[in-house]
Amino acid sequence: MTTIEVRNVTLDSPNGQRLLDDVSLSVPSGSRFAVCGPSGAGKSALMRVLVGLDDHTDGDVILDGNIVNAVKPRQRDLAMVFSDYALHPHLDVYDNLAFAARLRRDRDADEIDDRVEEVAELLALTHVLELKPSDLDDSQRQRVAIGRSLVRDALGYLFDEPFTAQDHRVRTHVRSVTTEWQADRDRTSIFTTSDAHEALTLADQMAVMHQGIVHQVGSPRDLYDHPADLFVAAFLGAPAMNLIPAQVSGSQLLMPLAAMPIDETLRQRLGERRMVIVGIRPELCHDATTPEGRAVEDRVDFTTRIDDVEWRGKTQLVYLGYELEPEVEETLTDIEDALDFDLFGNFVVAELPASSELRAGMTARIVVPRAAVHVFDAQTGENLIQG
Amino acid sequence: MNPSIRSRVIASTTAFVLGFVIANYGILRVPGRDRWLWFAVAIVLMVTSVIGVLIADSRRKVSMWAVLGMEMLAIFTLLPLLWTFTLATSAETVTTQSLLPTDVQWSVFRDVLGSDSIRHAAITSALVSLIATAVSMLLAVPAAYALVRRQVRARRLVYVFLLAVLLAPLVALAGPFGDQLRTFGVFGSRYVLVVPTLMLTLPLATWLCVTLMRDLPWSLRDSVRADGATRGQTFRAFALPMVVPGLLAVTLITFIAACNDAVIGATLTGGDESRTLPATLLLAADQLEQPSAAIAATGLLWLVPAVLVLLAVPRRTIRLLGRTY
């Protein structure tokens, strides 16, 4: 039972690059916390600071209420799985699994042996216990890396990209083994991932990071439904949220293909802004000719020719293309450059049931409930109505 | 015909043709007992070719090209050794014409080992190389660590200089250096040789250490530390198995390179007293009774410690300079 907390932590690399910028997080005891973001977000840097390998430039790392900035990794007692596995090349799998537990001498040899056998069984490594890491494939090496942290008893577990090398089938199994192990023992765990879906499905609480900054912290559902800014909105969810530039014009928000009346609350939030970004989740779009579409009352509708239809088995994606003024394009490119992330496409995507009969070339009317529309500030990216 | 069969057949044909040519050359041109040596090589090659044809269609995972290559390698390494041995043990003062020794005389080895000048030169060589190697390693290890692990401005420039010094002809640097030694009045002392030898060993050791440290699995060290290892435990779990064998190998290579250098020893020494072993060999051709035999014998004796070292050092050390996983 350990709470892990960082308060205003900043980390600069030796060459002066800012890896973590005023990061604050609080991981409740016993929870499964995901730190998620694209590569280079500072996820690994955060893990290294937590476990005590790198000294942060500023701020506090707090374990169970105690500031541990100057405390050595040994006393912090957090187990860490490295994204490049970090196995001992000259030791066989058994010795690799037992390494940390033996090093800490906190159990006797028989206990370690039992635990190694148990973990090897769980991670399907029993038949490779006598092999060296060089004889294993990547997926097995990664499982050894996970296993060696489980064999050891720790206050908390830090996993840096722990499932990347597992193929689809094994991944589910390894995930559930790891999460159950940790849940059974009521340990706090933090894992990093660049896969938003993985974070959304596995974590109780999560943080979205990018460029060394924490953009939002909360439950997966909360982050998905109420993204605080453009980045979180674009990063979580596949297909990604539609982000459409809109001009404020009198009592309306003018988008390509559609217009939305501005109500009193929105009017207040908009203030003097001339341009905003409208966000709409593809799965909340409906075909206006179907019963679900007709049932949507207060709505925004997009009507145009369908560019393309992408079939996905359970659903299909309908693409409605549009053109933008050059100066609007330029503004959008500036926003993307500042965030170093792709946000915009020149189309609206609607995720419709596979039974939908819309095809490329047809004219479609796509409707969205007004309550499902996000409005973001074009400069700061802040969510103006639902954040 | 699948590619593996074709490859084996071509390799066998090559082996056969080689064997055939060697056998014919032996019969037609080589007199005396050496002919049997040529025959032996020819027979080995032809047997190889027959085996190659016989197993051409089997599922055995043997590359005939590799076998042929190994045989050629063996021939090209062993023949010069045999020739050196023959030279060393021949009784005649004239250069012998045959590859196989006719009348083996061991006395030359005794002479060499008993010779004061050679013993003195060997001690000089060993002393100079030892000191130079020790100094180089003491400087190279921290330098390489800094180059690989720390932010170093103009790192590339440092590498370029390292390699440039490594590739520069020592002869060109030795002349000016000798003048300096004369100015300081220390020309001729054996310990002075350490300094120019550093010119050779320091960049070599640093470069090898850089290669070694670049390939180290550094995240393993982090992981050991994250596991809660103390300094001592980190040393035992990471440095001892990962770094020390590699450093041993680098030390040996540096030492051997220092030992083998003849240029410094020959150009920067005044008299016999301070000459190194290679330099002595280089210049001794007309000083000993049996010049060529003595030189060959010294060369063979020189091989003994090198082979002993290679046998004594664990196999992992020799492998370590390449791969870590």
XYZ file of C-alpha atoms in Angstrom:
712
model
C 0.000 0.000 0.000
C 1.868 3.020 -1.232
C 0.849 6.347 -2.601
C 3.221 7.729 -5.179
C 3.214 11.437 -5.767
C 5.233 13.953 -7.722
C 4.844 17.655 -7.117
C 6.039 20.278 -9.639
C 8.851 18.032 -10.830
C 11.157 19.422 -13.493
C 13.967 17.500 -15.126
C 16.565 18.888 -17.507
C 18.811 16.600 -19.506
C 22.581 17.223 -19.302
C 22.459 19.045 -22.620
C 19.841 21.436 -21.310
C 16.763 19.913 -22.883
C 13.683 20.039 -20.668
C 12.437 16.466 -20.275
C 9.841 17.049 -17.570
C 8.197 20.416 -17.104
C 6.426 21.076 -13.816
C 4.881 17.611 -13.610
C 2.449 16.953 -10.798
C 0.701 13.620 -10.318
C -0.796 11.728 -7.459
C -1.158 7.976 -7.700
C -3.506 6.592 -5.048
C -2.445 3.518 -3.110
C -3.294 0.235 -4.815
C -4.308 1.829 -8.064
C -3.237 0.987 -11.580
C -2.035 4.193 -13.121
C -1.192 4.756 -16.786
C 1.115 7.444 -18.073
C 0.344 7.718 -21.710
C 1.659 9.842 -24.536
C 3.537 9.647 -27.819
C 7.240 8.756 -27.830
C 9.382 11.562 -26.451
C 6.639 12.653 -24.084
C 8.900 12.208 -21.033
C 7.252 9.008 -19.776
C 10.485 7.083 -19.278
C 12.144 10.135 -17.753
C 9.342 10.304 -15.197
C 9.760 6.609 -14.347
C 13.498 7.028 -13.874
C 12.921 9.960 -11.543
C 10.339 7.969 -9.569
C 12.561 4.946 -9.082
C 15.491 7.160 -8.164
C 17.870 6.704 -11.104
C 17.912 10.333 -12.231
C 17.931 13.350 -9.940
C 15.244 15.806 -10.939
C 16.120 19.467 -11.257
C 13.247 20.817 -9.215
C 10.167 19.702 -7.275
C 9.438 16.785 -4.968
C 8.943 13.048 -5.278
C 6.773 11.831 -2.427
C 6.242 8.216 -1.338
C 3.610 7.644 1.333
C 3.783 11.267 2.319
C 7.573 11.343 2.715
C 9.718 13.463 0.430
C 12.289 11.074 -1.046
C 14.220 13.373 -3.401
C 17.593 12.322 -2.003
C 16.650 8.727 -1.155
C 18.510 5.946 -3.000
C 16.590 3.462 -5.186
C 17.242 0.725 -2.620
C 15.284 2.543 0.069
C 12.519 3.646 -2.296
C 11.827 -0.024 -2.964
C 10.017 0.341 -6.276
C 10.427 -2.413 -8.880
C 10.953 -1.200 -12.426
C 10.623 -2.929 -15.783
C 12.753 -1.306 -18.472
C 11.471 -0.823 -21.981
C 14.649 -2.403 -23.371
C 14.295 -5.342 -20.944
C 17.751 -4.876 -19.300
C 18.466 -8.572 -18.824
C 21.771 -10.048 -17.699
C 23.209 -11.579 -20.874
C 25.444 -14.021 -19.001
C 22.718 -15.355 -16.710
C 20.033 -17.821 -17.730
C 16.329 -16.989 -17.506
C 15.988 -18.557 -14.061
C 18.818 -16.483 -12.615
C 17.514 -13.374 -14.330
C 14.096 -13.899 -12.754
C 15.593 -14.542 -9.340
C 18.174 -11.755 -9.563
C 16.419 -8.888 -7.809
C 14.942 -11.093 -5.094
C 18.356 -12.630 -4.342
C 20.022 -9.242 -4.404
C 17.715 -7.879 -1.735
C 17.974 -11.030 0.406
C 14.440 -10.463 1.622
C 13.416 -14.090 1.171
C 15.176 -17.388 1.519
C 16.257 -19.538 -1.410
C 13.248 -21.894 -1.292
C 10.789 -19.049 -1.310
C 12.566 -17.422 -4.251
C 12.559 -20.747 -6.056
C 8.799 -21.156 -5.544
C 8.173 -17.651 -6.706
C 10.339 -17.989 -9.811
C 8.505 -21.180 -10.742
C 5.156 -19.519 -10.191
C 5.989 -16.434 -12.233
C 7.575 -18.506 -15.010
C 4.395 -20.571 -15.157
C 2.198 -17.473 -15.352
C 4.275 -15.872 -18.093
C 4.774 -19.093 -20.073
C 8.525 -19.139 -19.494
C 8.847 -22.541 -17.804
C 10.328 -24.208 -20.871
C 13.001 -21.547 -21.362
C 14.244 -21.258 -17.757
C 17.643 -22.688 -18.683
C 18.217 -20.542 -21.777
C 20.231 -17.337 -21.984
C 18.485 -14.094 -23.019
C 20.261 -14.246 -26.387
C 18.403 -17.489 -27.171
C 14.972 -15.930 -26.610
C 12.749 -13.949 -28.927
C 11.772 -10.388 -28.079
C 8.418 -11.348 -26.651
C 10.022 -13.851 -24.267
C 12.731 -11.374 -23.237
C 10.098 -8.819 -22.399
C 8.202 -11.382 -20.336
C 11.411 -12.191 -18.437
C 11.799 -8.469 -17.766
C 8.252 -8.308 -16.387
C 8.780 -11.529 -14.443
C 11.931 -10.411 -12.685
C 10.069 -7.501 -11.157
C 7.176 -9.723 -10.037
C 9.444 -12.267 -8.336
C 10.711 -9.488 -6.135
C 8.503 -7.973 -3.479
C 8.229 -4.211 -3.860
C 6.111 -1.392 -2.550
C 5.151 -0.408 -6.052
C 5.762 -1.502 -9.612
C 6.818 0.737 -12.482
C 6.458 -0.702 -15.970
C 8.013 1.212 -18.856
C 6.237 0.194 -22.083
C 5.799 -3.345 -20.756
C 3.740 -4.965 -23.494
C 5.120 -3.593 -26.764
C 6.867 -6.781 -27.909
C 3.898 -9.077 -27.256
C 1.822 -10.100 -30.214
C -1.884 -9.522 -30.027
C -2.895 -12.869 -28.522
C -0.165 -13.078 -25.871
C -0.518 -9.420 -24.992
C -3.979 -9.846 -23.497
C -2.754 -12.746 -21.394
C 0.402 -11.013 -20.191
C -1.581 -7.885 -19.358
C -4.106 -9.751 -17.276
C -1.400 -11.765 -15.492
C 0.465 -8.603 -14.597
C -2.546 -6.628 -13.500
C -4.012 -9.509 -11.477
C -0.696 -10.156 -9.736
C -0.482 -6.562 -8.711
C -4.171 -6.326 -7.741
C -3.999 -9.544 -5.656
C -1.187 -8.071 -3.629
C -2.795 -4.657 -3.452
C 0.279 -2.932 -4.881
C 0.391 0.424 -6.595
C 1.554 0.193 -10.174
C 2.340 2.713 -12.860
C 2.817 1.783 -16.473
C 3.712 3.894 -19.457
C 2.352 3.326 -22.905
C 2.145 5.120 -26.213
C -1.016 3.158 -26.974
C -3.993 5.235 -25.827
C -6.276 2.224 -26.105
C -4.087 0.226 -23.718
C -4.166 3.018 -21.156
C -7.932 3.450 -21.463
C -8.638 -0.250 -20.980
C -6.104 -1.117 -18.267
C -5.850 1.867 -15.962
C -8.036 3.070 -13.080
C -6.404 6.463 -13.367
C -4.327 7.898 -16.139
C -2.283 10.895 -17.171
C -1.758 12.109 -20.725
C 1.729 13.516 -21.289
C 3.311 15.276 -24.233
C 6.510 17.314 -24.589
C 7.315 16.839 -20.895
C 4.011 18.336 -19.800
C 1.086 16.572 -18.144
C -1.971 17.613 -20.125
C -4.650 15.958 -18.002
C -5.045 13.482 -15.156
C -8.165 11.545 -14.297
C -10.102 8.354 -14.864
C -9.950 6.988 -18.435
C -13.674 7.620 -18.903
C -13.363 11.171 -17.681
C -10.457 11.925 -19.981
C -12.208 10.365 -22.930
C -15.513 12.174 -22.397
C -14.130 15.474 -21.147
C -10.713 16.095 -22.684
C -9.217 19.216 -21.160
C -7.502 20.305 -24.346
C -6.955 19.648 -28.043
C -4.059 17.265 -27.476
C -5.899 14.962 -25.086
C -8.910 15.030 -27.408
C -6.810 14.070 -30.423
C -4.636 11.493 -28.645
C -7.376 9.408 -27.016
C -9.687 7.439 -29.245
C -9.485 5.704 -32.591
C -10.594 6.841 -35.082
C -9.405 10.168 -33.684
C -11.834 12.925 -32.763
C -12.849 15.172 -35.674
C -11.303 18.589 -35.123
C -12.897 21.161 -37.380
C -12.015 24.874 -37.564
C -15.006 27.159 -37.013
C -15.536 30.923 -37.384
C -17.655 32.813 -34.895
C -20.186 34.695 -37.010
C -22.987 36.500 -35.176
C -25.109 33.890 -33.463
C -23.548 30.975 -35.295
C -20.407 28.879 -35.391
C -19.619 28.448 -39.085
C -17.824 25.198 -39.948
C -17.131 23.751 -43.347
C -20.256 21.690 -44.237
C -22.255 22.839 -41.173
C -23.301 25.624 -38.870
C -24.128 25.509 -35.172
C -26.174 28.090 -33.257
C -24.363 29.621 -30.282
C -26.311 29.354 -27.034
C -25.960 31.613 -24.012
C -23.339 29.558 -22.114
C -21.166 29.163 -25.167
C -21.556 32.847 -25.986
C -20.092 33.704 -22.572
C -17.240 31.224 -22.883
C -16.361 32.395 -26.376
C -15.789 35.972 -25.317
C -14.018 37.870 -28.063
C -12.720 34.806 -29.917
C -13.145 34.888 -33.721
C -11.989 31.346 -34.454
C -12.316 28.122 -32.471
C -11.841 24.386 -33.078
C -14.908 22.159 -32.893
C -14.385 18.572 -31.764
C -16.738 15.683 -32.512
C -16.165 11.990 -31.746
C -16.773 9.909 -34.889
C -18.856 7.340 -32.998
C -21.349 10.017 -31.922
C -22.224 10.797 -35.545
C -25.387 9.326 -37.039
C -26.872 8.956 -40.472
C -29.893 11.309 -40.490
C -32.018 8.858 -42.484
C -31.812 6.050 -39.878
C -34.066 5.855 -36.795
C -31.105 6.748 -34.495
C -30.379 9.755 -36.670
C -33.984 10.892 -36.659
C -34.081 10.524 -32.870
C -31.362 13.175 -32.438
C -33.197 16.356 -31.565
C -30.902 19.289 -30.866
C -28.358 18.671 -33.577
C -25.702 19.833 -35.933
C -25.781 18.412 -39.414
C -23.158 17.928 -42.083
C -24.411 17.354 -45.595
C -22.166 16.576 -48.543
C -20.963 13.966 -51.006
C -19.180 10.973 -49.434
C -15.508 10.782 -50.406
C -14.790 7.344 -49.138
C -16.153 4.511 -46.995
C -13.831 2.284 -44.974
C -15.301 -0.991 -43.783
C -14.090 -2.202 -40.370
C -16.168 -5.264 -39.637
C -18.433 -4.048 -36.870
C -18.584 -0.487 -38.094
C -17.731 1.541 -41.127
C -16.062 4.903 -41.407
C -17.668 7.451 -43.699
C -15.407 10.289 -44.868
C -16.876 13.665 -45.816
C -14.216 15.885 -47.362
C -14.075 19.690 -47.284
C -11.833 22.528 -48.432
C -10.424 25.305 -46.255
C -9.364 28.895 -46.907
C -5.550 29.135 -47.198
C -5.278 31.403 -44.141
C -7.305 28.941 -42.039
C -5.045 26.123 -43.246
C -2.068 28.161 -42.145
C -3.477 28.705 -38.649
C -4.123 24.968 -38.328
C -0.565 24.149 -39.434
C 0.752 26.572 -36.802
C -1.275 24.828 -34.096
C 0.037 21.417 -35.223
C 3.631 22.691 -35.315
C 3.387 24.115 -31.816
C 2.056 20.808 -30.481
C 4.278 18.704 -32.740
C 1.317 16.429 -33.361
C -1.074 15.759 -36.253
C -4.543 16.981 -35.325
C -6.421 17.951 -38.446
C -7.581 16.235 -41.597
C -9.627 17.887 -44.308
C -12.605 15.679 -43.642
C -15.285 14.726 -41.133
C -15.265 11.036 -40.180
C -18.452 9.378 -39.017
C -18.324 5.900 -37.501
C -21.594 4.232 -38.541
C -22.886 0.682 -38.042
C -21.693 -1.825 -40.648
C -25.314 -2.140 -41.743
C -25.308 1.443 -43.028
C -25.987 1.620 -46.741
C -24.038 4.804 -47.391
C -21.418 4.380 -50.106
C -18.759 6.595 -51.662
C -20.254 9.096 -54.135
C -23.643 9.253 -52.412
C -24.765 12.405 -50.646
C -24.936 11.888 -46.910
C -26.519 13.825 -44.098
C -24.622 13.189 -40.878
C -26.097 14.477 -37.630
C -24.455 14.995 -34.239
C -26.216 15.794 -30.956
C -25.218 19.296 -29.877
C -24.441 18.001 -26.409
C -21.624 15.887 -27.922
C -19.835 18.857 -29.483
C -16.588 20.111 -27.897
C -15.327 23.613 -28.559
C -11.610 24.311 -28.143
C -9.708 27.557 -28.053
C -7.587 27.806 -31.205
C -4.578 29.295 -29.394
C -4.391 27.541 -26.027
C -6.233 24.384 -27.060
C -8.319 24.581 -23.875
C -11.772 22.946 -23.961
C -14.280 25.797 -23.649
C -17.436 23.927 -22.803
C -16.746 20.406 -21.592
C -13.289 20.606 -20.093
C 19.131 -28.575 -58.417
C 18.545 -26.459 -55.343
C 20.958 -23.657 -54.490
C 22.543 -25.520 -51.586
C 23.430 -28.510 -53.804
C 24.812 -26.261 -56.499
C 26.853 -24.309 -53.987
C 28.303 -27.516 -52.544
C 29.127 -28.907 -55.949
C 30.869 -25.695 -56.979
C 32.812 -25.643 -53.692
C 33.823 -29.282 -54.198
C 34.926 -28.568 -57.745
C 37.003 -25.650 -56.545
C 38.600 -27.808 -53.850
C 39.338 -30.498 -56.424
C 40.881 -28.102 -58.919
C 43.024 -26.546 -56.182
C 44.127 -29.962 -54.953
C 44.859 -31.075 -58.524
C 46.987 -28.015 -59.264
C 48.887 -28.341 -55.992
C 49.530 -32.048 -56.531
C 50.840 -31.445 -60.055
C 53.017 -28.557 -58.942
C 54.398 -30.814 -56.201
C 55.231 -33.588 -58.654
C 56.720 -31.366 -61.353
C 58.494 -28.592 -59.475
C 59.115 -29.508 -55.850
C 62.171 -31.620 -55.084
C 62.907 -33.758 -52.063
C 60.803 -34.314 -49.022
C 58.812 -31.140 -49.478
C 56.947 -32.930 -52.236
C 55.126 -34.990 -49.580
C 53.956 -31.809 -47.936
C 52.410 -30.671 -51.212
C 50.857 -34.106 -51.620
C 49.365 -33.980 -48.144
C 47.717 -30.634 -48.829
C 46.474 -31.855 -52.210
C 45.020 -35.010 -50.649
C 43.207 -33.060 -47.942
C 41.672 -30.787 -50.588
C 40.638 -33.690 -52.811
C 39.126 -35.629 -49.902
C 37.200 -32.484 -49.091
C 35.910 -32.331 -52.612
C 34.821 -35.990 -52.545
C 33.024 -35.519 -49.213
C 31.420 -32.388 -50.624
C 29.995 -34.299 -53.565
C 28.857 -37.198 -51.351
C 26.932 -34.980 -48.941
C 25.746 -32.555 -51.617
C 22.189 -33.870 -51.498
C 21.960 -34.497 -47.763
C 20.198 -32.350 -45.197
C 23.380 -31.795 -43.215
C 23.906 -28.161 -42.342
C 27.494 -27.957 -43.500
C 28.750 -25.260 -45.809
C 31.439 -26.679 -48.064
C 32.691 -23.171 -48.707
C 33.241 -22.712 -44.991
C 35.142 -26.007 -44.805
C 37.280 -25.025 -47.771
C 37.867 -21.606 -46.243
C 38.963 -23.134 -42.945
C 41.412 -25.369 -44.785
C 42.897 -22.466 -46.692
C 43.155 -20.475 -43.454
C 44.944 -23.354 -41.763
C 47.374 -23.688 -44.673
C 48.173 -19.995 -44.774
C 48.710 -19.718 -41.009
C 50.551 -22.965 -40.424
C 52.934 -22.838 -43.388
C 54.765 -19.657 -42.303
C 55.046 -21.116 -38.810
C 56.505 -24.317 -40.208
C 58.907 -22.315 -42.345
C 59.998 -20.269 -39.304
C 60.536 -23.452 -37.332
C 62.618 -24.951 -40.130
C 64.711 -21.802 -40.349
C 65.272 -21.773 -36.627
C 66.280 -25.403 -36.309
C 68.425 -25.847 -39.418
C 72.047 -26.391 -38.723
C 73.442 -24.660 -41.803
C 74.234 -21.003 -41.656
C 72.997 -20.616 -45.202
C 69.296 -20.085 -45.688
C 67.609 -23.445 -46.065
C 65.741 -24.240 -49.230
C 63.306 -26.859 -48.017
C 60.090 -26.300 -46.093
C 60.434 -29.337 -43.867
C 63.324 -29.352 -41.413
C 65.963 -31.898 -42.366
C 68.197 -31.981 -39.343
C 66.553 -30.510 -36.273
C 68.971 -28.663 -33.984
C 67.441 -27.393 -30.731
C 70.568 -25.623 -29.630
C 69.545 -22.332 -31.184
C 66.690 -21.964 -28.691
C 69.133 -22.482 -25.865
C 71.463 -19.911 -27.433
C 68.689 -17.355 -27.758
C 67.439 -17.861 -24.225
C 71.004 -17.709 -22.994
C 71.906 -14.643 -25.010
C 72.354 -11.637 -22.783
C 71.473 -9.099 -25.450
C 68.186 -10.824 -26.281
C 67.250 -11.302 -22.654
C 68.049 -7.681 -21.989
C 66.001 -6.571 -25.003
C 63.082 -8.740 -23.926
C 63.122 -7.207 -20.466
C 63.266 -3.732 -21.979
C 60.317 -4.550 -24.231
C 58.290 -5.997 -21.397
C 59.055 -3.113 -19.049
C 58.345 -0.377 -21.569
C 55.145 -2.062 -22.787
C 53.920 -2.773 -19.271
C 54.371 0.799 -18.102
C 52.926 2.236 -21.303
C 49.937 -0.114 -21.132
C 49.274 0.630 -17.481
C 49.426 4.381 -18.029
C 47.262 4.120 -21.160
C 44.592 2.071 -19.425
C 44.492 4.413 -16.447
C 43.844 7.319 -18.801
C 41.778 5.504 -21.431
C 39.069 4.062 -19.178
C 37.872 7.364 -17.711
C 38.330 9.094 -21.065
C 36.229 6.490 -22.856
C 33.600 6.573 -20.118
C 33.327 10.329 -20.453
C 33.195 10.173 -24.247
C 30.453 7.558 -24.259
C 28.369 8.486 -21.235
C 28.770 12.212 -20.728
C 27.978 15.239 -22.802
C 31.261 16.030 -24.503
C 31.580 19.009 -26.793
C 33.196 18.183 -30.120
C 33.067 14.478 -29.379
C 33.444 13.736 -33.072
C 36.567 15.857 -33.251
C 38.087 13.854 -30.400
C 37.324 10.622 -32.248
C 38.851 11.972 -35.433
C 42.040 12.930 -33.583
C 42.192 9.559 -31.869
C 41.965 7.742 -35.159
C 44.338 10.161 -36.878
C 47.042 9.533 -34.268
C 46.310 5.821 -34.493
C 46.816 5.866 -38.252
C 49.716 8.313 -38.346
C 53.093 6.774 -39.247
C 55.138 6.577 -36.066
C 58.363 6.982 -38.030
C 57.360 10.521 -38.928
C 56.799 11.407 -35.282
C 59.831 9.558 -33.975
C 62.490 11.845 -35.523
C 61.393 15.122 -33.892
C 60.818 13.259 -30.661
C 64.385 11.951 -30.709
C 65.673 15.527 -31.052
C 63.675 16.515 -28.002
C 65.147 13.627 -26.035
C 68.657 14.711 -26.998
C 67.906 18.263 -25.918
C 66.889 16.994 -22.509
C 69.867 14.707 -22.399
C 67.886 11.582 -21.649
C 68.371 9.950 -25.046
C 69.268 6.296 -24.630
C 67.495 5.470 -21.381
C 65.077 2.569 -21.680
C 62.372 4.261 -19.591
C 62.247 7.220 -21.939
C 60.757 4.872 -24.526
C 57.550 4.768 -22.500
C 56.584 8.258 -23.645
C 56.704 7.661 -27.416
C 55.101 4.260 -26.882
C 52.167 6.068 -25.316
C 51.667 7.728 -28.691
C 50.763 4.295 -29.969
C 49.033 2.739 -26.971
C 46.975 5.631 -25.649
C 44.818 6.209 -28.744
C 44.568 2.478 -29.311
C 43.452 1.769 -25.745
C 41.054 4.719 -25.740
C 39.519 3.714 -29.042
C 39.074 0.104 -27.946
C 37.562 1.232 -24.631
C 35.151 3.511 -26.480
C 34.046 0.573 -28.621
C 33.691 -1.566 -25.525
C 31.690 0.982 -23.543
C 29.411 1.834 -26.430
C 28.284 -1.767 -26.616
C 27.670 -2.140 -22.892
C 24.039 -2.653 -21.863
C 23.915 0.450 -19.685
C 20.256 0.053 -18.878
C 21.283 -3.161 -17.158
C 23.271 -1.068 -14.698
C 20.242 1.140 -14.147
C 18.093 -1.908 -13.669
C 20.501 -3.373 -11.113
C 20.475 -0.062 -9.275
C 16.684 0.123 -9.446
C 16.583 -3.363 -7.934
C 18.225 -1.762 -4.932
C 21.824 -2.851 -5.385
C 24.498 -1.254 -3.267
C 27.669 0.056 -4.918
C 29.421 -3.226 -4.275
C 26.528 -5.268 -5.625
C 26.326 -3.112 -8.747
C 30.028 -3.698 -9.283
C 29.639 -7.441 -8.870
C 26.494 -7.747 -11.000
C 27.349 -5.299 -13.767
C 30.981 -4.232 -13.895
C 32.583 -7.556 -13.078
C 30.842 -9.698 -15.690
C 30.228 -6.999 -18.329
C 33.178 -4.614 -18.179
C 36.179 -6.300 -16.603
C 36.641 -9.082 -19.187
C 36.452 -6.506 -21.936
C 38.998 -4.271 -20.225
C 41.262 -7.296 -19.800
C 41.040 -7.958 -23.513
C 41.771 -4.304 -24.306
C 44.762 -4.363 -21.944
C 46.154 -7.473 -23.625
C 45.686 -6.090 -27.123
C 47.333 -2.819 -26.111
C 50.206 -4.629 -24.434
C 50.818 -6.834 -27.461
C 50.673 -3.829 -29.791
C 53.240 -2.059 -27.610
C 55.463 -5.144 -27.547
C 55.326 -5.554 -31.298
C 56.316 -2.029 -32.186
C 59.753 -1.915 -33.722
C 59.846 1.663 -34.972
C 60.182 3.428 -31.637
C 62.666 0.942 -30.287
C 64.835 1.130 -33.405
C 64.843 4.886 -33.952
C 64.849 6.340 -30.480
C 67.493 4.239 -28.777
C 71.161 5.020 -28.619
C 72.805 1.707 -27.959
C 72.112 -1.962 -27.336
C 71.297 -1.375 -23.692
C 67.975 0.310 -24.334
C 66.829 -1.472 -27.463
C 63.495 -3.333 -27.441
C 63.120 -6.891 -28.632
C 61.651 -6.159 -32.087
C 64.263 -3.479 -32.647
C 67.006 -5.865 -31.622
C 65.699 -8.469 -34.048
C 65.499 -5.848 -36.745
C 69.075 -4.720 -36.271
C 70.671 -7.946 -35.098
C 70.865 -9.679 -38.451
C 74.653 -9.484 -38.607
C 75.551 -9.532 -34.937
C 74.816 -13.131 -34.097
C 76.493 -16.286 -35.273
C 73.406 -17.681 -36.968
C 71.489 -14.552 -37.787
C 68.381 -15.904 -39.502
C 68.086 -18.961 -37.270
C 68.336 -16.868 -34.119
C 65.742 -14.396 -35.322
C 63.347 -17.156 -36.302
C 63.851 -18.867 -32.974
C 63.172 -15.651 -31.065
C 60.032 -15.131 -33.108
C 58.800 -18.613 -32.233
C 59.600 -18.163 -28.560
C 57.747 -14.863 -28.687
C 54.627 -16.667 -29.807
C 54.589 -18.824 -26.693
C 53.435 -16.175 -24.190
C 50.825 -14.860 -26.650
C 49.325 -18.327 -27.098
C 49.474 -18.982 -23.360
C 47.635 -15.736 -22.692
C 44.910 -16.575 -25.206
C 44.464 -20.019 -23.667
C 44.431 -18.716 -20.119
C 41.911 -15.933 -20.650
C 38.242 -17.048 -20.595
C 36.651 -17.489 -23.979
C 34.062 -14.801 -23.280
C 36.831 -12.182 -23.200
C 37.844 -12.813 -26.763
C 34.238 -12.697 -27.866
C 33.344 -9.670 -25.826
C 34.742 -6.933 -28.016
C 32.034 -7.673 -30.539
C 28.662 -8.443 -29.075
C 27.085 -8.063 -25.690
C 23.854 -9.956 -26.216
